Coordinates of C-alpha atoms and ligand atoms in Angstrom, one line a residue:
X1 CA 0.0 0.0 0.0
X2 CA 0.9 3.8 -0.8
X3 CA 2.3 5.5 2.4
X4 CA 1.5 9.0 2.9
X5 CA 4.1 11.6 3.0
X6 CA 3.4 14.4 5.4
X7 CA 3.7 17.9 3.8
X8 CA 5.1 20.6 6.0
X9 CA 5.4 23.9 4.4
X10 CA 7.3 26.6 5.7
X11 CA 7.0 29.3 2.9
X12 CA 6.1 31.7 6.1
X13 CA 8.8 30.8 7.9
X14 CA 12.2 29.7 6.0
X15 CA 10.7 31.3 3.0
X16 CA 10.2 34.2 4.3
X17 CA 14.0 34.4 5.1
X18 CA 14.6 34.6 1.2
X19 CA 16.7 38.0 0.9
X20 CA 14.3 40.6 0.6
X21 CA 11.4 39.0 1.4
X22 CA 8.8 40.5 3.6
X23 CA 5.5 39.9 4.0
X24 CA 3.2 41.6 6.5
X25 CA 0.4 40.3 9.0
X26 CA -2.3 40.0 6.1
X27 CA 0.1 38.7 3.1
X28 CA 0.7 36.1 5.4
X29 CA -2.8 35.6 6.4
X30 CA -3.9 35.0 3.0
X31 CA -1.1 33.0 2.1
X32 CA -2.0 30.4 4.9
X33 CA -5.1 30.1 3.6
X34 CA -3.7 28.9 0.3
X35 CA -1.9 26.5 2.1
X36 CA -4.7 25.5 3.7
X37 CA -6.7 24.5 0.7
X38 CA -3.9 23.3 -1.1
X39 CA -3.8 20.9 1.5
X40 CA -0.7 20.9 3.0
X41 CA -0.6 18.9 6.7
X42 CA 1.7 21.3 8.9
X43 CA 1.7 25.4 8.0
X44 CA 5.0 27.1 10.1
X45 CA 3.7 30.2 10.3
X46 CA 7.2 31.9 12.0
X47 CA 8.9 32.7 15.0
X48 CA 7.3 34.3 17.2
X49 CA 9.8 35.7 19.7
X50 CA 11.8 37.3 16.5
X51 CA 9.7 39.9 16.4
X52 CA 5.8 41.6 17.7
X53 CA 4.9 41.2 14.3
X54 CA 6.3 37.8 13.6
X55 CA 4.3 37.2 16.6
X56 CA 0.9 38.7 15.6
X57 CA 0.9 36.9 12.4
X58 CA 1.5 33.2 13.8
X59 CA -1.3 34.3 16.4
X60 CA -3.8 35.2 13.2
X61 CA -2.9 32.5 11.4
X62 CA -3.0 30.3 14.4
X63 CA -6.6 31.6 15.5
X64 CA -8.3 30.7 12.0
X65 CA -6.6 28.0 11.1
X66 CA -7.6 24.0 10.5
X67 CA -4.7 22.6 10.0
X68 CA -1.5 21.7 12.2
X69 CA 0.3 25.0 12.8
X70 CA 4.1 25.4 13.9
X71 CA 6.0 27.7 15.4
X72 CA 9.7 28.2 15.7
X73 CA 11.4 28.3 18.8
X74 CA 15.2 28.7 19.8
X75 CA 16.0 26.0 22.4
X76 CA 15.2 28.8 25.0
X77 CA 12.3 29.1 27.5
X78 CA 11.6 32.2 26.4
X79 CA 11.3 31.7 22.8
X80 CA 9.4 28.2 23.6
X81 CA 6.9 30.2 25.6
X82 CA 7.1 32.6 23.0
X83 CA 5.8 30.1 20.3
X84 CA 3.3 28.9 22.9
X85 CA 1.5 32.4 23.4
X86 CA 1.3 32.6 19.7
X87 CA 0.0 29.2 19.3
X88 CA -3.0 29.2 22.2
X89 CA -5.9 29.5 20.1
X90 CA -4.6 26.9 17.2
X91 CA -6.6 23.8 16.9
X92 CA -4.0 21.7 16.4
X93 CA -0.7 23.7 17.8
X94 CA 2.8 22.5 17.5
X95 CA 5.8 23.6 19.0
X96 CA 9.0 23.5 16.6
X97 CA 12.5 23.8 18.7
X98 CA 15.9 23.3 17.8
X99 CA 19.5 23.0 18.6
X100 CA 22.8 23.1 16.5
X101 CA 24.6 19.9 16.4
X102 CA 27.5 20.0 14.2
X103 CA 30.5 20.5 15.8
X104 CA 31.1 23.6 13.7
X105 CA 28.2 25.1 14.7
X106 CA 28.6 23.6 18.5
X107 CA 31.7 25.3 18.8
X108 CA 30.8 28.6 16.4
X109 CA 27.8 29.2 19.0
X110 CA 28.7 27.5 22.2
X111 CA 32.3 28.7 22.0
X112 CA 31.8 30.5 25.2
X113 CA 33.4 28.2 28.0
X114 CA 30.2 27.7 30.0
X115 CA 29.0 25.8 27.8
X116 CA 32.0 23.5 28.7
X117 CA 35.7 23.5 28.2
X118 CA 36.2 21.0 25.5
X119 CA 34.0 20.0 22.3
X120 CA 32.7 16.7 24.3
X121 CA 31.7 18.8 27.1
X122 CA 29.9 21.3 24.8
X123 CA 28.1 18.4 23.0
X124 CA 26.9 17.3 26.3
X125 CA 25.4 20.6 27.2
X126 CA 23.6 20.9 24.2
X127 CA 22.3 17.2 24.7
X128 CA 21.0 18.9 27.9
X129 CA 19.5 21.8 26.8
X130 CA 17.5 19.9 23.6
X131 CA 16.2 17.4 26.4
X132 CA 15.3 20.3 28.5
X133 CA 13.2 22.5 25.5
X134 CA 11.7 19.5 24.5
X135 CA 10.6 19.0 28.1
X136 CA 9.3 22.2 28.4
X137 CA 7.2 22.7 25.1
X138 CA 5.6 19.5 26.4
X139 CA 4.1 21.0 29.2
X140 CA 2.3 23.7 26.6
X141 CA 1.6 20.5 24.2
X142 CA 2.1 17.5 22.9
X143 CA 3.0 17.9 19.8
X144 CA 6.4 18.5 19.7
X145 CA 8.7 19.1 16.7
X146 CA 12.4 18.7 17.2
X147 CA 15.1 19.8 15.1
X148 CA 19.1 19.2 14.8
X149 CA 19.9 22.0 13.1
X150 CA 22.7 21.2 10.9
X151 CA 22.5 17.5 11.0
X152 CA 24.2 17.1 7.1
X153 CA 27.0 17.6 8.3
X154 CA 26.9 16.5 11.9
X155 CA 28.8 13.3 13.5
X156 CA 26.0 10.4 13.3
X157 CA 26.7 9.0 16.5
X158 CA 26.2 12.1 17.9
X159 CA 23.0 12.8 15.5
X160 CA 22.0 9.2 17.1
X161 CA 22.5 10.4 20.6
X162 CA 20.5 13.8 20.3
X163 CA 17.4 12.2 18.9
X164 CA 17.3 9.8 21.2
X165 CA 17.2 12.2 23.4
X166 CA 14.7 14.4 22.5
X167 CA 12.2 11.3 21.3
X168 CA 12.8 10.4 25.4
X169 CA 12.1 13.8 26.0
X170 CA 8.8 13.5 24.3
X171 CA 9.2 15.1 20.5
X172 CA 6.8 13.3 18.1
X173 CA 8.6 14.3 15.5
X174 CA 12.4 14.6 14.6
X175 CA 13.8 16.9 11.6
X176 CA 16.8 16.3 10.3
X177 CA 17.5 19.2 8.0
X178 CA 20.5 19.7 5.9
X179 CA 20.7 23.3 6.8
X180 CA 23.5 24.2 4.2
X181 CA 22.7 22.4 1.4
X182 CA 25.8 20.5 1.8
X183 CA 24.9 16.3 1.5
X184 CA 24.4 14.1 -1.5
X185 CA 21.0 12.7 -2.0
X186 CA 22.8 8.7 -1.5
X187 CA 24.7 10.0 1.4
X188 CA 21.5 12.1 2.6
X189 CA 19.7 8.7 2.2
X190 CA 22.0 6.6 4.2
X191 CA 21.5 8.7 7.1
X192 CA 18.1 8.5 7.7
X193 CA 18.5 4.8 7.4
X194 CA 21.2 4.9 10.2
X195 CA 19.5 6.4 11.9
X196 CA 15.8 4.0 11.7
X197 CA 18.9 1.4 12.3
X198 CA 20.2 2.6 15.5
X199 CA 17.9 5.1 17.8
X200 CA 16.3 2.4 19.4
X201 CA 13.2 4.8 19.9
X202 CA 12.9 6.1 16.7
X203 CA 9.7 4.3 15.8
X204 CA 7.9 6.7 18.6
X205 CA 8.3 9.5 16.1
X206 CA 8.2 10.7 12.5
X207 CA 11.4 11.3 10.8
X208 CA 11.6 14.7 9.1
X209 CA 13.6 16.1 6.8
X210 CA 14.5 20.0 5.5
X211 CA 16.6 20.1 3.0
X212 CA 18.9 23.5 1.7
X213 CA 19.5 23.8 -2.1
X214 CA 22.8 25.4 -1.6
X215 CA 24.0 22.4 -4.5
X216 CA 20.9 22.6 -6.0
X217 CA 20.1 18.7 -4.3
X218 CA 17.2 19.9 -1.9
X219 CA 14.5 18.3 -4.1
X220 CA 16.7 15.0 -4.9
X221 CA 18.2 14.9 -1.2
X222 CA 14.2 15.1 0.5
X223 CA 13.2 12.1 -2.0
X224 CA 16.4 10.3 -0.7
X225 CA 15.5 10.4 2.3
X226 CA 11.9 9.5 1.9
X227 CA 13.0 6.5 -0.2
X228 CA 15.0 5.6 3.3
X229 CA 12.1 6.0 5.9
X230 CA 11.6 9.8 6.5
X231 CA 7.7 10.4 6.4
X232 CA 7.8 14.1 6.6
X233 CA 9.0 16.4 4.3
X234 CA 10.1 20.5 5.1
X235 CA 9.1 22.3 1.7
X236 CA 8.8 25.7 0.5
X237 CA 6.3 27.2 -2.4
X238 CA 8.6 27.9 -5.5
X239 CA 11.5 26.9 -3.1
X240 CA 12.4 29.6 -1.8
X241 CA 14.1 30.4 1.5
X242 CA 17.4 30.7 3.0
X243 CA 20.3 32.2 0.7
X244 CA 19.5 29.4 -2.5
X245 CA 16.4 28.4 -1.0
X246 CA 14.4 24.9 0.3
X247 CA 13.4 22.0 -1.2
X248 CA 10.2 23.3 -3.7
X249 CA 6.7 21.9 -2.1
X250 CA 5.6 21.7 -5.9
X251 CA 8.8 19.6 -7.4
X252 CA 9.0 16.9 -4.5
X253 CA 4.6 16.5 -4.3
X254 CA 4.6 16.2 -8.4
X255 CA 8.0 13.8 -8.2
X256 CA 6.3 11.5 -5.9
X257 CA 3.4 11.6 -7.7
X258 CA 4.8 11.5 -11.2
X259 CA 7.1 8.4 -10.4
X260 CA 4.8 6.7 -8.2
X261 CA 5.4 3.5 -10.2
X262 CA 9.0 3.7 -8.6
X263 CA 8.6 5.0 -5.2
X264 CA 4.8 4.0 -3.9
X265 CA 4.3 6.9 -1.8
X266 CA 1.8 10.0 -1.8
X267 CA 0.9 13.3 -0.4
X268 CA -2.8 14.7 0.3
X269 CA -1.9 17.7 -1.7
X270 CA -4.3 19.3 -4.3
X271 CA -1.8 19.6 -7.1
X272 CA -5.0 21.8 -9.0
X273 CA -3.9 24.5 -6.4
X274 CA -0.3 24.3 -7.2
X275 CA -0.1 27.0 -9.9
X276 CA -2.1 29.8 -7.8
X277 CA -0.3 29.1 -5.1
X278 CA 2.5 30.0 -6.8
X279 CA 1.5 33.2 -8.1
X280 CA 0.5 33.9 -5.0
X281 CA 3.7 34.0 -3.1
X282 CA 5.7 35.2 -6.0
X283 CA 3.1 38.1 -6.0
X284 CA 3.8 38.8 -2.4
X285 CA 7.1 38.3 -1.9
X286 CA 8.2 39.8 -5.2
X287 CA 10.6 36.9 -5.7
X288 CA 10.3 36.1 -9.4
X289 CA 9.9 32.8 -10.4
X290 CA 12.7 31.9 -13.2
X291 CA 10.8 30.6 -17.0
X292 CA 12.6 27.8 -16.6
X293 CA 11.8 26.8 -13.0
X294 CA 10.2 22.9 -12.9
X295 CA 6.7 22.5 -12.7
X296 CA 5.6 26.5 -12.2
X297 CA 8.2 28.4 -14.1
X298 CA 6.7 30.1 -17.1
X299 CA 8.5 27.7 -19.8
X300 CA 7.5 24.6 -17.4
X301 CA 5.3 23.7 -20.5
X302 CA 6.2 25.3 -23.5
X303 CA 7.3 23.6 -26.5
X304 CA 9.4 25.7 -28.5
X305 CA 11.1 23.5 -31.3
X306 CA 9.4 22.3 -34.3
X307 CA 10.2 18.7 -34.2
X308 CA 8.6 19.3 -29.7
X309 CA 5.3 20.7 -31.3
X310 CA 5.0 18.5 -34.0
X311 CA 5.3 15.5 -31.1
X312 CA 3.0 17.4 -28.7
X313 CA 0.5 18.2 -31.5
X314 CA 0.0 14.9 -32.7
X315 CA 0.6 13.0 -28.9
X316 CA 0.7 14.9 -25.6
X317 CA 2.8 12.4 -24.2
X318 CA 5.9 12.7 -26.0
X319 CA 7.3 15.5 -24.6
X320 CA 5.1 16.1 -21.6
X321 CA 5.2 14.0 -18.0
X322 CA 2.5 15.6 -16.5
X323 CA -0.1 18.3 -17.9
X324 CA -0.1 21.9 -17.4
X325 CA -3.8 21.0 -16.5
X326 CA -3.3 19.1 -13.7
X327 CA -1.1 21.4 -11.4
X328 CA -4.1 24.1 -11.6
X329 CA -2.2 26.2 -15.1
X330 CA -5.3 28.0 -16.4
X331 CA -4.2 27.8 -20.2
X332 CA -7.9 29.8 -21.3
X333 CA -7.0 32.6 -18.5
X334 CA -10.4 34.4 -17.8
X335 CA -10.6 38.4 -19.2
X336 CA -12.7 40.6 -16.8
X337 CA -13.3 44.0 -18.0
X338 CA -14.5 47.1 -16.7
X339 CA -18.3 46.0 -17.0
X340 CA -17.5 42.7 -14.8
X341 CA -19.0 44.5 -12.0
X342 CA -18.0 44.3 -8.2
X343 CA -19.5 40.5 -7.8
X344 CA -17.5 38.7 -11.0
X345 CA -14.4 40.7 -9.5
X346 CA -14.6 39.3 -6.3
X347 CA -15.8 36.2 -7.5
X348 CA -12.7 35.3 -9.5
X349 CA -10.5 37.0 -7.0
X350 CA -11.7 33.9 -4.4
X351 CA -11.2 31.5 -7.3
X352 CA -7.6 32.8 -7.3
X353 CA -7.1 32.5 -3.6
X354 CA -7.5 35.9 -2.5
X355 CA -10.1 37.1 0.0
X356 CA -9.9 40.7 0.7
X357 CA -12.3 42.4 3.3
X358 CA -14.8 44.9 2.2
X359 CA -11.9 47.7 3.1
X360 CA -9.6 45.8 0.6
X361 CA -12.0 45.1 -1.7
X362 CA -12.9 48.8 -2.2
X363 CA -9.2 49.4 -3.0
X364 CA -8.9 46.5 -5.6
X365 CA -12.1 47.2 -7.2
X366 CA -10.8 50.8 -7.8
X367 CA -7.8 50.1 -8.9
X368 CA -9.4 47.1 -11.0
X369 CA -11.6 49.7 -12.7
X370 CA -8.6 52.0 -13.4
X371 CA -6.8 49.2 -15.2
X372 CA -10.0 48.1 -16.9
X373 CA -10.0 52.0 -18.2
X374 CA -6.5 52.0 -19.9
X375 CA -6.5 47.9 -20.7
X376 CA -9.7 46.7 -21.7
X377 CA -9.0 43.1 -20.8
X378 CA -7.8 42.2 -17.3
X379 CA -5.9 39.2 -16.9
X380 CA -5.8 36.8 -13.9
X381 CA -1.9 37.8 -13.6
X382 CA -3.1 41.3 -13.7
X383 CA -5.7 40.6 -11.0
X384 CA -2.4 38.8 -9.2
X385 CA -0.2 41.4 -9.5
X386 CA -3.1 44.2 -8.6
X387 CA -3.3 42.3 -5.4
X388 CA 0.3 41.7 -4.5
X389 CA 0.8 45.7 -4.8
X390 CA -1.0 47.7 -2.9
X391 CA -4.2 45.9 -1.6
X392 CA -2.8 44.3 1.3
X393 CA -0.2 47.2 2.3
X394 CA -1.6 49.8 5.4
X395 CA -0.5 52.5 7.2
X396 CA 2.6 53.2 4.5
X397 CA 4.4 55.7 5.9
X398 CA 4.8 57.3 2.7
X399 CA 2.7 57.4 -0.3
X400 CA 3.5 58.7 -3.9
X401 CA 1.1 60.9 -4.4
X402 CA 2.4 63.2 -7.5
X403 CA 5.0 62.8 -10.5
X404 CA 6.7 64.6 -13.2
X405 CA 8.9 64.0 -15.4
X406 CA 10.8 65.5 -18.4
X407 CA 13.1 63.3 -20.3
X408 CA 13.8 62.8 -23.8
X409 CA 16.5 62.5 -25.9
X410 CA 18.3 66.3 -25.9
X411 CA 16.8 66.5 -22.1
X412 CA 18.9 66.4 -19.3
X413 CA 16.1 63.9 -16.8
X414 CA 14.3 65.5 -14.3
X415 CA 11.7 64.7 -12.2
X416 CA 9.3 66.0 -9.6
X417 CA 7.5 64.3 -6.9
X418 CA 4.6 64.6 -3.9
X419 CA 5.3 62.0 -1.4
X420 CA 2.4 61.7 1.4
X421 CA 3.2 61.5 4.6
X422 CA 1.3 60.7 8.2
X423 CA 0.4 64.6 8.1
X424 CA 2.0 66.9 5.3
X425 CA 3.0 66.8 1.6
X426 CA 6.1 66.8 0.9
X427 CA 7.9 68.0 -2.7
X428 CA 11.6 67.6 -4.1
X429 CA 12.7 67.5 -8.1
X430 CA 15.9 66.5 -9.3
X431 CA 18.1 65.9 -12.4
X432 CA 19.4 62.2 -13.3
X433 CA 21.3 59.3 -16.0
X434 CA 17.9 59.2 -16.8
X435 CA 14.2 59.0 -16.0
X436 CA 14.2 56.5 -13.1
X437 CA 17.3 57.9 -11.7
X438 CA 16.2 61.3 -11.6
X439 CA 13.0 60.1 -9.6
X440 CA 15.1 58.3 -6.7
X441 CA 17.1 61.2 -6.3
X442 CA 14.1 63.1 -6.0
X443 CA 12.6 60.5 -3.7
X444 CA 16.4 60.2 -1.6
X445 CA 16.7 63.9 -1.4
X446 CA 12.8 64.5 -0.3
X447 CA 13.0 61.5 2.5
X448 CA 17.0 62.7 3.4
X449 CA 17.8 58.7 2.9
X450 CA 20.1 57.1 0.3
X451 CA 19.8 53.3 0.4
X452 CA 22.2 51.4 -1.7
X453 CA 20.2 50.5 -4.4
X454 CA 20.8 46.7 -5.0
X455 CA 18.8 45.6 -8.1
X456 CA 16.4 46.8 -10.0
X457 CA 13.9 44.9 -12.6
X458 CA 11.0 46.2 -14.5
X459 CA 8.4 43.2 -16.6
X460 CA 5.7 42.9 -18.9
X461 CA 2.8 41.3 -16.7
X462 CA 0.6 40.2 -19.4
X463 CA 1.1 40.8 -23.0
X464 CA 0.1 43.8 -25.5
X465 CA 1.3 47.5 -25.7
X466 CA -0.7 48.2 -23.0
X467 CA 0.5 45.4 -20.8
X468 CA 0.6 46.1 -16.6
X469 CA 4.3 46.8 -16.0
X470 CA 5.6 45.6 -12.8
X471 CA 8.6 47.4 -11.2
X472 CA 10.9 45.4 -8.7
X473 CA 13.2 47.3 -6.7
X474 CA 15.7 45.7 -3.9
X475 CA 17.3 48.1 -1.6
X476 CA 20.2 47.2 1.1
X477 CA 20.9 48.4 4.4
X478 CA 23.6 46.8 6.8
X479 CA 22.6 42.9 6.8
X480 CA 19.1 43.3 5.6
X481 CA 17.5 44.1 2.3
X482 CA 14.0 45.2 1.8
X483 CA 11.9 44.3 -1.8
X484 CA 9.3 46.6 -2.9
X485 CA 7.2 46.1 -5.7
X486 CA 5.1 48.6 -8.0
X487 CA 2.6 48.4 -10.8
X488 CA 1.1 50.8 -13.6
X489 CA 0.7 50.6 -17.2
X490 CA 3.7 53.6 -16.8
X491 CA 6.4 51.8 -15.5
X492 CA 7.7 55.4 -14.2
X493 CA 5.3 55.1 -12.1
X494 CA 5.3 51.4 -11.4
X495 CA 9.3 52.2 -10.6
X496 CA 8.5 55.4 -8.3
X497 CA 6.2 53.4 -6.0
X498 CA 8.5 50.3 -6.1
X499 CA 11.1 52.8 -4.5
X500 CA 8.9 54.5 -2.3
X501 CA 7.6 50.9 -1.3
X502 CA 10.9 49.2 -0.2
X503 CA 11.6 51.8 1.6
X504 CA 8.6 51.5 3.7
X505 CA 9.4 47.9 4.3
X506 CA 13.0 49.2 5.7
X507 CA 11.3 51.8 8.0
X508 CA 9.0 49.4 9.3
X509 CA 11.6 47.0 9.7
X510 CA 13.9 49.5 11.6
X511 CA 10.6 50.7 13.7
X512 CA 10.2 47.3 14.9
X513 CA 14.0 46.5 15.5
X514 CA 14.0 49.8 17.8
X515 CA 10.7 48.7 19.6
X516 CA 12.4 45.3 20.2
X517 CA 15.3 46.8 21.6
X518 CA 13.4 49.3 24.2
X519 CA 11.3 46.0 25.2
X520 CA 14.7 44.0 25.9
X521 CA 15.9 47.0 27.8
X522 CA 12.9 47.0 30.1
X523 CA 12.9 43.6 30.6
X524 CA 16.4 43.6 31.7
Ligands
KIV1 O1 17.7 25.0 8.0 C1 17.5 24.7 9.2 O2 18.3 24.0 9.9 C2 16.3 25.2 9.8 C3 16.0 24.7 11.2 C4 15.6 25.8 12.1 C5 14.9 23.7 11.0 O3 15.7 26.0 9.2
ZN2 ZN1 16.1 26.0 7.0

C-alpha cells in the first residue's frame, strides 16, 4: 500500500527568510489560507519571539486556522513560551524547537566556556538543553517538533545520541535538515537509514527532513531520504528560503506523484492548487519565479522547437510528463473587464485564492476599474499582480502621491515628486542618467535617505502595448534588504512606488528593530 508523505510547508517561515522578502500580517494571512486548501498537513507560520509582528501573524494564522500550525522556537524558555503564546488558540498547535549539532556550529555558538571547556563537554550541554526545551514545550503541548539544526554535516553518532534524546524527552517528530545544502541525495539517504537502524526509539516519532539547495540537491536529497524512511517532508512554495532556498513543495509532491510507479508513496496535496499558489507567493514576496523553473516556471510547458510541437500536436505524451492542467495552469485565463461589476471581481479573485475584506476590496475594485479603463481586458496575472501591490499594504508611511517627469532624448532627466506623509505633503525635483534615476534622487533627497540600491527589474505582466508593468526594486541596508514592488501601465510610475515601497518595508523594519530593543531593555 501507498504510504502517505506528510507535507510541511514553511513558505512563512524559511521562505520568508529569502533575501528581501517581507511579507506583513495579512500577506501572510492570506497565504496560509492557500496552504490550507492546497492541502498541506503542517503550516509554520514563523517565530514568534523574532519579532511583535512575527508574533501577531503566527497568532492570526493560528486563531483561523484547520490545520497543524508550527511555530519556531530557539531551544530557550523564552522563545518556547514565546511560540506557545502565539500558538494558544490553534486547533492543532505545534511547538517547533531546535538545537545546532555540528561540531562547527557547536563550537561557532557555544564557544563560550560555560557551555564547557572542550567539544565533548559542549556536545553534552547541548544534549541537555534539547532534552530540557523539548521538556518544556511539552508542558504547553504535545505535539512537539524537534530539530538538529545542521545535522548534514553533523557526526551520526552524535545525531543518534540527540534524537534519542529528544524522542525520550517526548518530540513526536524529529527533523533532520541539511541546513547548508551541503549532503548528497545517496549520502542524505544513508543517514536517515542509520538512523531508523540505530535510535532504538525512533519508531515513537516521525522522521523529518528540511533540505537547503545550496548544491541545488534539496529536491533530490528530501526524496532520498523519503526512499529511506523519512515520512515528513520540510518544503517551500517555488523553493524559496534561506540564501538558495528549500526543497520546492511543488517539485517533490509532483516527483512523488509522477514516479509513483517507482517509489509507492503520496501526499494529500491538491496539485489543482499548485499554480495559484504560486503566483500567489511570487506576487507577495516579489521573488520572481525563473521561466525555466520545474513545474511552475513560465517555460514549465512550452514547447518551443518544431520537431517538440509536431510531437505534442499529434501525442501529448511525448514530450510532456504531466499536464499543465493538472497542477491548476489556467491555459484559457479568464478576461474581466470594466463591466465585470463588483461580484464577477470578487468572484474570480476567491477562485484565485485571495479574499480581501470589504476595506480591501474597495481598494482592488478601484484600482481594478482603473486598469479596466487603460486595458480593456484584465488578466488573472493582472488581478495577481493588482493584489500583491497595494491591496494588502496599510498605514505606508509614505505614499507617492504626485509625479513629473521631463526626459527625452536632448533632455537632461528631471523629475518632480509629492510624497504623502502621516500629516503633510512633501515636494523635491531632481536631475538624473535618466528617467528612473532622476526620480530616486528626488525620492532620496525629499525622504534625506540614500539606500544602496541593490537591483532593479521592470516586466511585462501580461502581453500587448498596453501590458501592466511591474517594477521590482531591492534596496540594502547593513545585513538586511528590503523588496518593494510597484505596478502601472507607466512603469515610471510602477518604478516610483517600487522605491517609495521598499523603503517603507525598511522603516517598518527599523521601527520594529527599535521597539524590540526598548522591550529587551525593560525587561532587563
Ligand atoms: O535549516 C535549518 O536547519 C532550519 C531549522 C531551524 C529547521 O531552518
Ligand atoms: Zn532551514
Amino acid at each position: 500500500m501507498s504510504e502517505r508523505i506528510i507535507i510541511f510547508d514553511t513558505t512563512l517561515r524559511d521562505g520568508e527568510q529569502s533575501p528581501g522578502a517581507s511579507l506583513n500580517v495579512y500577506e501572510k494571512l492570506e497565504i496560509a489560507r492557500q496552504l490550507a486548501k492546497l492541502k498541506v498537513d503542517v503550516i509554520e507560520a514563523g517565530f514568534p519571539v523574532s519579532s511583535p509582528a512575527q508574533f501577531e501573524a503566527v497568532k492570526k494564522i493560528a486563531d483561523e486556522s484547520e490545520v497543524i500550525i508550527a511555530a519556531l522556537a530557539r531551544a530557550k524558555e523564552v522563545d518556547i513560551k514565546s511560540a506557545y503564546d502565539a500558538l494558544k488558540n490553534a486547533k492543532y498547535p505545534r511547538i517547533h524547537t531546535f538545537s545546532s549539532t555540528s561540531d562547527i556550529h557547536i563550537m561557532g555558538k557555544f564557544g563560550d566556556s560555560k557551555y564547557g571547556a572542550t567539544l565533548a563537554d559542549k556536545r553534552k550541554t547541548v544534549l541537555k538543553m534539547s532534552y530540557d526545551a523539548v521538556a518544556y514545550a511539552k508542558t504547553f503541548c504535545n505535539d512537539v517538533e524537534f530539530s538538529a539544526e545542521d545535522a548534514g554535516r553533523t557526526d551520526i553518532g552524535y545525531l543518534c545520541d540527540i534524537i534519542e534524546t529528544a524522542i525520550e524527552a517526548g518530540a513526536t517528530t524529529v527533523n533532520i535538515p541539511d541546513t547548508t545544502g551541503y549532503t548528497f541525495p545517496y549520502e542524505f539517504g544513508l543517514k536517515i537509514a542509520d538512523l531508523k537502524l540505530r535510535v532504538k526509539n525512533i519508531d515513537k516519532a516521525v522522521i523529518s527532513v528540511h533540505c537547503h539547495n545550496d548544491l541545488g540537491l534539496a529536491v533530490a536529497n528530501s526524496i532520498s531520504a523519503v526512499q529511506n524512511g523519512a515520512r515528513q517532508v520540510e518544503c517551500t512554495i517555488n523553493g524559496i528560503g534561506e540564501r538558495a532556498g528549500n526543497a520546492s513543495l511543488e517539485e517533490i509532491v509532483m516527483a512523488l506523484k509522477v514516479r509513483n510507479d517507482i517509489c509507492n508513496y503520496h501526499t494529500d496535496i491538491d496539485i489543482t492548487e499548485i499554480f495559484n499558489s504560486s503566483k500567489m507567493v511570487s506576487g507577495f514576496t516579489g521573488i520572481v519565479v525563473q521561466p525555466n523553473k520545474a513545474i511552475v516556471g513560465e517555460n514549465a510547458f512550452a514547447h518551443e522547437s518544431g520537431i517538440h510541437q509536431d510531437g505534442i500536436l499529434k501525442n501529448k505524451e511525448t514530450y510532456e510528463i504531466m499536464t499543465p492542467e493538472s497542477v491548476g495552469v489556467n491555459k484559457t485565463k479568464i478576461v474581466l473587464g470594466r463591466h465585470s461589476g463588483r461580484h464577477g471581481l470578487k468572484a474570480r479573485l476567491n477562485e484565485l485564492g485571495y479574499h480581501p475584506d470589504e476595506v480591501e476590496m474597495q481598494k482592488v475594485y478601484e484600482a481594478f476599474l482603473a486598469l479596466a479603463d487603460k486595458k480593456k481586458e484584465v488578466f488573472d496575472d493582472d488581478l495577481r499582480v493588482l493584489m500583491g501591490d497595494e491591496i494588502y499594504k496599510e498605514d505606508e508611511i509614505y505614499e507617492l502621491k504626485y509625479l513629473h517627469v521631463n526626459a527625452g532624448t536632448d533632455l537632461i532627466p528631471t523629475a518632480t515628486i509629492q510624497i504623502k506623509s502621516k500629516d503633510k505633503i512633501l515636494q523635491e525635483s531632481s536631475t538624473g542618467d535618466g528617467p528612473v534615476d532622476a526620480i530616486f534622487n528626488a525620492i532620496e533627497r525629499v525622504l534625506e535617505l540614500k539606500p544602496t540600491v541593490e537591483s532593479y527589474n521592470v516586466r511585462s505582466v501580461t502581453s500587448g502595448r498596453q501590458a501592466l508593468g511591474e517594477a521590482i526594486v531591492r534596496i540594502r541596508s547593513g545585513e538586511n534588504s528590503f523588496t518593494g514592488r510597484g505596478t502601472s501601465t507607466d512603469i515610471i510610475e510602477a518604478s516610483a512606488k517600487a522605491y517609495l515601497q521598499a523603503i517603507n518595508q525598511f522603516l517598518v523594519f527599523q521601527n520594529e528593530a527599535i521597539q524590540l530593543q526598548e522591550k529587551e531593555l525593560v525587561a532587563k
